[in-house]
mmCIF file of C-alpha atoms in Angstrom:
data_model
loop_
_atom_site.group_PDB
_atom_site.id
_atom_site.type_symbol
_atom_site.label_atom_id
_atom_site.label_comp_id
_atom_site.label_asym_id
_atom_site.label_seq_id
_atom_site.Cartn_x
_atom_site.Cartn_y
_atom_site.Cartn_z
ATOM 1 C CA GLY A 1 8.932 -33.101 -4.941
ATOM 2 C CA ALA A 2 5.345 -32.513 -5.914
ATOM 3 C CA GLY A 3 4.997 -29.184 -4.178
ATOM 4 C CA VAL A 4 6.871 -26.330 -2.546
ATOM 5 C CA SER A 5 8.430 -27.462 0.715
ATOM 6 C CA GLN A 6 9.349 -25.135 3.556
ATOM 7 C CA SER A 7 11.221 -25.825 6.762
ATOM 8 C CA PRO A 8 10.969 -25.547 9.622
ATOM 9 C CA ARG A 9 7.174 -25.354 9.899
ATOM 10 C CA TYR A 10 7.452 -23.525 13.211
ATOM 11 C CA LYS A 11 10.283 -21.511 14.689
ATOM 12 C CA VAL A 12 10.441 -19.782 18.049
ATOM 13 C CA ALA A 13 13.322 -17.352 18.384
ATOM 14 C CA LYS A 14 14.438 -15.200 21.243
ATOM 15 C CA ARG A 15 14.673 -11.524 20.407
ATOM 16 C CA GLY A 16 18.098 -10.819 18.955
ATOM 17 C CA GLN A 17 18.625 -14.346 17.650
ATOM 18 C CA ASP A 18 19.382 -15.022 13.979
ATOM 19 C CA VAL A 19 17.105 -17.404 12.043
ATOM 20 C CA ALA A 20 17.267 -19.138 8.661
ATOM 21 C CA LEU A 21 14.184 -20.311 6.798
ATOM 22 C CA ARG A 22 14.442 -22.773 3.946
ATOM 23 C CA CYS A 23 12.401 -23.148 0.757
ATOM 24 C CA ASP A 24 12.548 -26.070 -1.690
ATOM 25 C CA PRO A 25 10.626 -24.994 -4.802
ATOM 26 C CA ILE A 26 9.094 -27.294 -7.374
ATOM 27 C CA SER A 27 11.890 -28.798 -9.452
ATOM 28 C CA GLY A 28 12.621 -26.766 -12.551
ATOM 29 C CA HIS A 29 10.681 -23.702 -11.456
ATOM 30 C CA VAL A 30 12.432 -20.575 -12.619
ATOM 31 C CA SER A 31 10.848 -18.031 -10.307
ATOM 32 C CA LEU A 32 10.897 -18.055 -6.526
ATOM 33 C CA PHE A 33 9.190 -15.550 -4.268
ATOM 34 C CA TRP A 34 9.200 -14.873 -0.543
ATOM 35 C CA TYR A 35 6.169 -13.335 1.152
ATOM 36 C CA GLN A 36 5.457 -12.306 4.728
ATOM 37 C CA GLN A 37 1.949 -12.827 6.100
ATOM 38 C CA ALA A 38 0.918 -11.223 9.362
ATOM 39 C CA LEU A 39 -2.011 -12.661 11.284
ATOM 40 C CA GLY A 40 -5.301 -11.848 9.573
ATOM 41 C CA GLN A 41 -3.620 -10.146 6.634
ATOM 42 C CA GLY A 42 -2.798 -11.046 3.058
ATOM 43 C CA PRO A 43 0.740 -11.982 2.043
ATOM 44 C CA GLU A 44 3.156 -9.101 1.430
ATOM 45 C CA PHE A 45 5.960 -9.365 -1.085
ATOM 46 C CA LEU A 46 9.518 -9.567 0.212
ATOM 47 C CA THR A 47 11.794 -10.628 -2.626
ATOM 48 C CA TYR A 48 11.964 -12.378 -6.007
ATOM 49 C CA PHE A 49 14.523 -14.648 -7.665
ATOM 50 C CA GLN A 50 14.739 -15.692 -11.272
ATOM 51 C CA ASN A 51 17.007 -18.715 -11.175
ATOM 52 C CA GLU A 52 19.931 -17.627 -8.953
ATOM 53 C CA ALA A 53 19.533 -13.912 -9.615
ATOM 54 C CA GLN A 54 17.737 -11.804 -7.022
ATOM 55 C CA LEU A 55 15.895 -9.410 -9.307
ATOM 56 C CA ASP A 56 13.755 -7.618 -6.763
ATOM 57 C CA LYS A 57 14.312 -7.155 -3.050
ATOM 58 C CA SER A 58 12.220 -4.049 -2.648
ATOM 59 C CA GLY A 59 9.916 -5.659 -0.094
ATOM 60 C CA LEU A 60 12.565 -6.610 2.444
ATOM 61 C CA PRO A 61 11.664 -4.505 5.503
ATOM 62 C CA SER A 62 15.188 -3.825 6.700
ATOM 63 C CA ASP A 63 18.821 -4.755 6.170
ATOM 64 C CA ARG A 64 18.349 -7.456 8.792
ATOM 65 C CA PHE A 65 16.589 -9.505 6.124
ATOM 66 C CA PHE A 66 18.673 -11.346 3.565
ATOM 67 C CA ALA A 67 17.731 -13.973 0.974
ATOM 68 C CA GLU A 68 19.771 -16.157 -1.328
ATOM 69 C CA ARG A 69 19.295 -18.841 -3.962
ATOM 70 C CA PRO A 70 22.871 -19.694 -4.902
ATOM 71 C CA GLU A 71 22.235 -22.567 -7.316
ATOM 72 C CA GLY A 72 18.872 -21.498 -8.629
ATOM 73 C CA SER A 73 16.904 -24.077 -6.669
ATOM 74 C CA VAL A 74 16.756 -24.051 -2.845
ATOM 75 C CA SER A 75 16.416 -20.630 -1.243
ATOM 76 C CA THR A 76 17.116 -19.414 2.268
ATOM 77 C CA LEU A 77 15.628 -16.360 3.951
ATOM 78 C CA LYS A 78 17.770 -15.169 6.820
ATOM 79 C CA ILE A 79 16.697 -12.724 9.486
ATOM 80 C CA GLN A 80 19.378 -11.296 11.735
ATOM 81 C CA ARG A 81 18.806 -9.950 15.244
ATOM 82 C CA THR A 82 15.118 -10.871 15.199
ATOM 83 C CA GLN A 83 12.596 -8.480 16.712
ATOM 84 C CA GLN A 84 9.039 -9.041 17.872
ATOM 85 C CA GLU A 85 7.619 -7.321 14.792
ATOM 86 C CA ASP A 86 9.237 -10.028 12.662
ATOM 87 C CA SER A 87 6.704 -12.541 14.020
ATOM 88 C CA ALA A 88 4.676 -13.724 11.023
ATOM 89 C CA VAL A 89 4.256 -16.583 8.592
ATOM 90 C CA TYR A 90 6.903 -16.564 5.879
ATOM 91 C CA LEU A 91 5.630 -18.043 2.633
ATOM 92 C CA CYS A 92 7.636 -19.201 -0.333
ATOM 93 C CA ALA A 93 6.126 -19.554 -3.801
ATOM 94 C CA SER A 94 7.477 -20.749 -7.121
ATOM 95 C CA SER A 95 6.462 -20.523 -10.752
ATOM 96 C CA PRO A 96 7.706 -22.226 -13.898
ATOM 97 C CA LEU A 97 7.754 -18.886 -15.722
ATOM 98 C CA GLY A 98 9.727 -15.701 -15.246
ATOM 99 C CA GLN A 99 7.916 -12.820 -13.613
ATOM 100 C CA ALA A 100 7.819 -10.944 -16.899
ATOM 101 C CA ALA A 101 5.567 -13.646 -18.319
ATOM 102 C CA GLY A 102 3.006 -12.636 -15.743
ATOM 103 C CA GLY A 103 -0.497 -13.867 -15.296
ATOM 104 C CA TYR A 104 0.479 -17.244 -13.946
ATOM 105 C CA GLY A 105 -0.676 -18.453 -10.557
ATOM 106 C CA TYR A 106 2.151 -19.226 -8.193
ATOM 107 C CA THR A 107 2.378 -22.430 -6.134
ATOM 108 C CA PHE A 108 2.849 -21.644 -2.470
ATOM 109 C CA GLY A 109 4.403 -23.683 0.303
ATOM 110 C CA SER A 110 2.712 -24.069 3.691
ATOM 111 C CA GLY A 111 4.986 -21.477 5.227
ATOM 112 C CA THR A 112 7.155 -21.128 8.312
ATOM 113 C CA ARG A 113 5.479 -19.584 11.344
ATOM 114 C CA LEU A 114 8.077 -17.473 13.139
ATOM 115 C CA THR A 115 7.404 -16.331 16.672
ATOM 116 C CA VAL A 116 9.889 -13.970 18.293
ATOM 117 C CA VAL A 117 9.702 -13.880 22.087
ATOM 118 C CA GLU B 1 0.352 2.611 -5.690
ATOM 119 C CA ASP B 2 -1.534 -0.625 -6.397
ATOM 120 C CA GLN B 3 -4.176 -1.390 -3.777
ATOM 121 C CA VAL B 4 -6.569 -4.234 -3.107
ATOM 122 C CA THR B 5 -9.445 -4.268 -0.632
ATOM 123 C CA GLN B 6 -11.804 -7.132 0.095
ATOM 124 C CA SER B 7 -15.255 -7.277 1.636
ATOM 125 C CA PRO B 8 -16.710 -8.515 3.778
ATOM 126 C CA GLU B 9 -13.889 -9.218 6.213
ATOM 127 C CA ALA B 10 -15.740 -12.314 7.390
ATOM 128 C CA LEU B 11 -18.843 -14.108 6.141
ATOM 129 C CA ARG B 12 -20.868 -16.840 7.752
ATOM 130 C CA LEU B 13 -23.253 -18.830 5.559
ATOM 131 C CA GLN B 14 -25.534 -21.760 6.052
ATOM 132 C CA GLU B 15 -24.857 -24.738 3.825
ATOM 133 C CA GLY B 16 -26.590 -24.100 0.484
ATOM 134 C CA GLU B 17 -26.840 -20.337 1.017
ATOM 135 C CA SER B 18 -25.252 -18.682 -2.038
ATOM 136 C CA SER B 19 -23.335 -15.413 -1.729
ATOM 137 C CA SER B 20 -20.572 -13.276 -3.255
ATOM 138 C CA LEU B 21 -17.233 -11.972 -2.075
ATOM 139 C CA ASN B 22 -15.930 -8.648 -3.353
ATOM 140 C CA CYS B 23 -12.427 -7.574 -4.360
ATOM 141 C CA SER B 24 -11.919 -3.916 -5.263
ATOM 142 C CA TYR B 25 -8.642 -2.805 -6.779
ATOM 143 C CA THR B 26 -6.677 0.098 -8.156
ATOM 144 C CA VAL B 27 -3.745 -0.779 -10.370
ATOM 145 C CA SER B 28 -1.788 0.880 -13.146
ATOM 146 C CA GLY B 29 -2.024 -1.532 -16.055
ATOM 147 C CA LEU B 30 -3.670 -4.756 -14.889
ATOM 148 C CA ARG B 31 -1.787 -7.841 -16.010
ATOM 149 C CA GLY B 32 -4.011 -10.232 -14.093
ATOM 150 C CA LEU B 33 -6.315 -10.619 -11.108
ATOM 151 C CA PHE B 34 -5.941 -13.784 -9.081
ATOM 152 C CA TRP B 35 -8.111 -15.593 -6.588
ATOM 153 C CA TYR B 36 -6.577 -17.915 -4.013
ATOM 154 C CA ARG B 37 -8.025 -20.066 -1.264
ATOM 155 C CA GLN B 38 -6.116 -20.403 2.007
ATOM 156 C CA ASP B 39 -6.878 -22.998 4.664
ATOM 157 C CA PRO B 40 -5.592 -22.551 8.234
ATOM 158 C CA GLY B 41 -1.908 -23.452 8.512
ATOM 159 C CA LYS B 42 -1.527 -23.784 4.749
ATOM 160 C CA GLY B 43 -0.238 -21.600 1.951
ATOM 161 C CA PRO B 44 -2.611 -20.010 -0.561
ATOM 162 C CA GLU B 45 -3.955 -22.362 -3.218
ATOM 163 C CA PHE B 46 -4.445 -20.940 -6.704
ATOM 164 C CA LEU B 47 -8.037 -20.837 -7.984
ATOM 165 C CA PHE B 48 -8.402 -18.465 -10.949
ATOM 166 C CA THR B 49 -6.715 -15.853 -13.088
ATOM 167 C CA LEU B 50 -8.796 -13.160 -14.800
ATOM 168 C CA TYR B 51 -7.207 -10.902 -17.383
ATOM 169 C CA SER B 52 -9.795 -8.480 -18.711
ATOM 170 C CA ALA B 53 -13.115 -6.899 -17.822
ATOM 171 C CA GLY B 54 -16.048 -9.119 -18.643
ATOM 172 C CA GLU B 55 -14.119 -12.333 -18.211
ATOM 173 C CA GLU B 56 -15.573 -15.138 -16.096
ATOM 174 C CA LYS B 57 -14.056 -18.379 -14.791
ATOM 175 C CA GLU B 58 -15.813 -21.271 -13.049
ATOM 176 C CA LYS B 59 -14.677 -24.162 -10.907
ATOM 177 C CA GLU B 60 -17.202 -26.376 -9.169
ATOM 178 C CA ARG B 61 -19.294 -24.094 -6.917
ATOM 179 C CA LEU B 62 -17.114 -21.041 -7.536
ATOM 180 C CA LYS B 63 -17.397 -18.442 -10.275
ATOM 181 C CA ALA B 64 -15.132 -15.422 -10.580
ATOM 182 C CA THR B 65 -16.001 -12.318 -12.569
ATOM 183 C CA LEU B 66 -14.044 -9.159 -13.369
ATOM 184 C CA THR B 67 -14.889 -5.525 -14.077
ATOM 185 C CA LYS B 68 -12.540 -2.592 -14.468
ATOM 186 C CA LYS B 69 -12.601 -1.842 -10.757
ATOM 187 C CA GLU B 70 -13.592 -5.001 -8.953
ATOM 188 C CA SER B 71 -13.922 -8.748 -9.025
ATOM 189 C CA PHE B 72 -16.548 -10.971 -7.469
ATOM 190 C CA LEU B 73 -16.215 -14.536 -6.301
ATOM 191 C CA HIS B 74 -19.666 -16.100 -6.385
ATOM 192 C CA ILE B 75 -20.225 -19.192 -4.281
ATOM 193 C CA THR B 76 -23.268 -21.244 -5.257
ATOM 194 C CA ALA B 77 -24.801 -23.653 -2.754
ATOM 195 C CA PRO B 78 -21.683 -23.749 -0.567
ATOM 196 C CA LYS B 79 -20.681 -26.748 1.500
ATOM 197 C CA PRO B 80 -18.784 -26.787 4.815
ATOM 198 C CA GLU B 81 -15.609 -27.790 2.959
ATOM 199 C CA ASP B 82 -15.690 -24.419 1.198
ATOM 200 C CA SER B 83 -14.840 -22.776 4.523
ATOM 201 C CA ALA B 84 -11.513 -20.977 4.113
ATOM 202 C CA THR B 85 -10.003 -17.533 3.626
ATOM 203 C CA TYR B 86 -10.318 -16.300 0.057
ATOM 204 C CA LEU B 87 -7.553 -13.978 -1.110
ATOM 205 C CA CYS B 88 -7.586 -11.678 -4.111
ATOM 206 C CA ALA B 89 -4.367 -10.407 -5.696
ATOM 207 C CA VAL B 90 -3.552 -8.124 -8.605
ATOM 208 C CA GLN B 91 -0.486 -7.971 -10.760
ATOM 209 C CA ALA B 92 0.459 -4.934 -12.805
ATOM 210 C CA TYR B 93 2.788 -5.237 -15.767
ATOM 211 C CA GLY B 94 6.337 -5.816 -14.543
ATOM 212 C CA GLN B 95 5.255 -5.804 -10.922
ATOM 213 C CA ASN B 96 4.761 -8.335 -8.186
ATOM 214 C CA PHE B 97 1.480 -9.543 -6.805
ATOM 215 C CA VAL B 98 -0.353 -7.277 -4.388
ATOM 216 C CA PHE B 99 -2.706 -9.228 -2.138
ATOM 217 C CA GLY B 100 -5.826 -8.069 -0.364
ATOM 218 C CA PRO B 101 -6.476 -8.903 3.304
ATOM 219 C CA GLY B 102 -8.855 -11.743 2.457
ATOM 220 C CA THR B 103 -12.401 -12.762 3.341
ATOM 221 C CA ARG B 104 -12.830 -15.462 5.980
ATOM 222 C CA LEU B 105 -15.711 -17.684 4.905
ATOM 223 C CA SER B 106 -17.436 -20.079 7.274
ATOM 224 C CA VAL B 107 -20.093 -22.434 5.934
ATOM 225 C CA LEU B 108 -22.167 -24.040 8.651
ATOM 226 C CA PRO B 109 -23.795 -27.446 8.150
#
C-alpha cells in the first residue's frame, strides 16, 4: 500500500485481557518501529526491527509487551494482561533505511487507540 | 540522557499572525533533528530534517532553523489549515528518536 496501515484503529479491552495490534509497513521498508503515545505527549520508543530481527526492545515497559515481525514485513505488538496504564495510542513507523543510516524521517501509521477499562 | 522540550505547550494565533515554536534539546552526538506535524487522530507527518547548526529548511509557510541547543519552527502568515500539533525529535548516533511533548497550534480565521 501507499502508507503504513495499522489495525484495529480503536480497541477497548477489559483489564487483564490480551490484545494484539497489527502494523503493515510500506512494502520494502527495512526498518519498523513501535511507539507509544500517551494523551498530550510525544511518542515514546518501544521497539525496533530491521527486517525480521528485533534489534532493540529497550523501550518495552514490561515483559507483558511482546513484538514480532516474523517475515520482515507485517508486525504485531502484543500486550498480555492489559492494565489501565497501557491505555495510549500505539504508533507504528517504517523507513526504507536501517537505523544506522540515520537522519531519515520515518513514515508513521495513524495508530491504534487502546483503551483499557 | 537525551532530552527534548518544546515551548509553548499551546499557541493560538490569528490567521496571518506569524510566530515561532521552540524546541530545546540535549543530546550526545546529534545525528539529526526532526520536525513532524500531527493532526488529531493521525500519526506524525514528517516535515524536516536538520543536521547541523546554522542549517535552515523551508516548506511553504514553514521554516526550520537549528542551533547547537535549540531549533525553531517559524510559521509565516499562518492559515487555519496549519492548525496541528508540531513535534520535534532528536536522534543521536546509533540511537532511536526521542520526541518532545509537542506544541499545539491553533490558527483562528
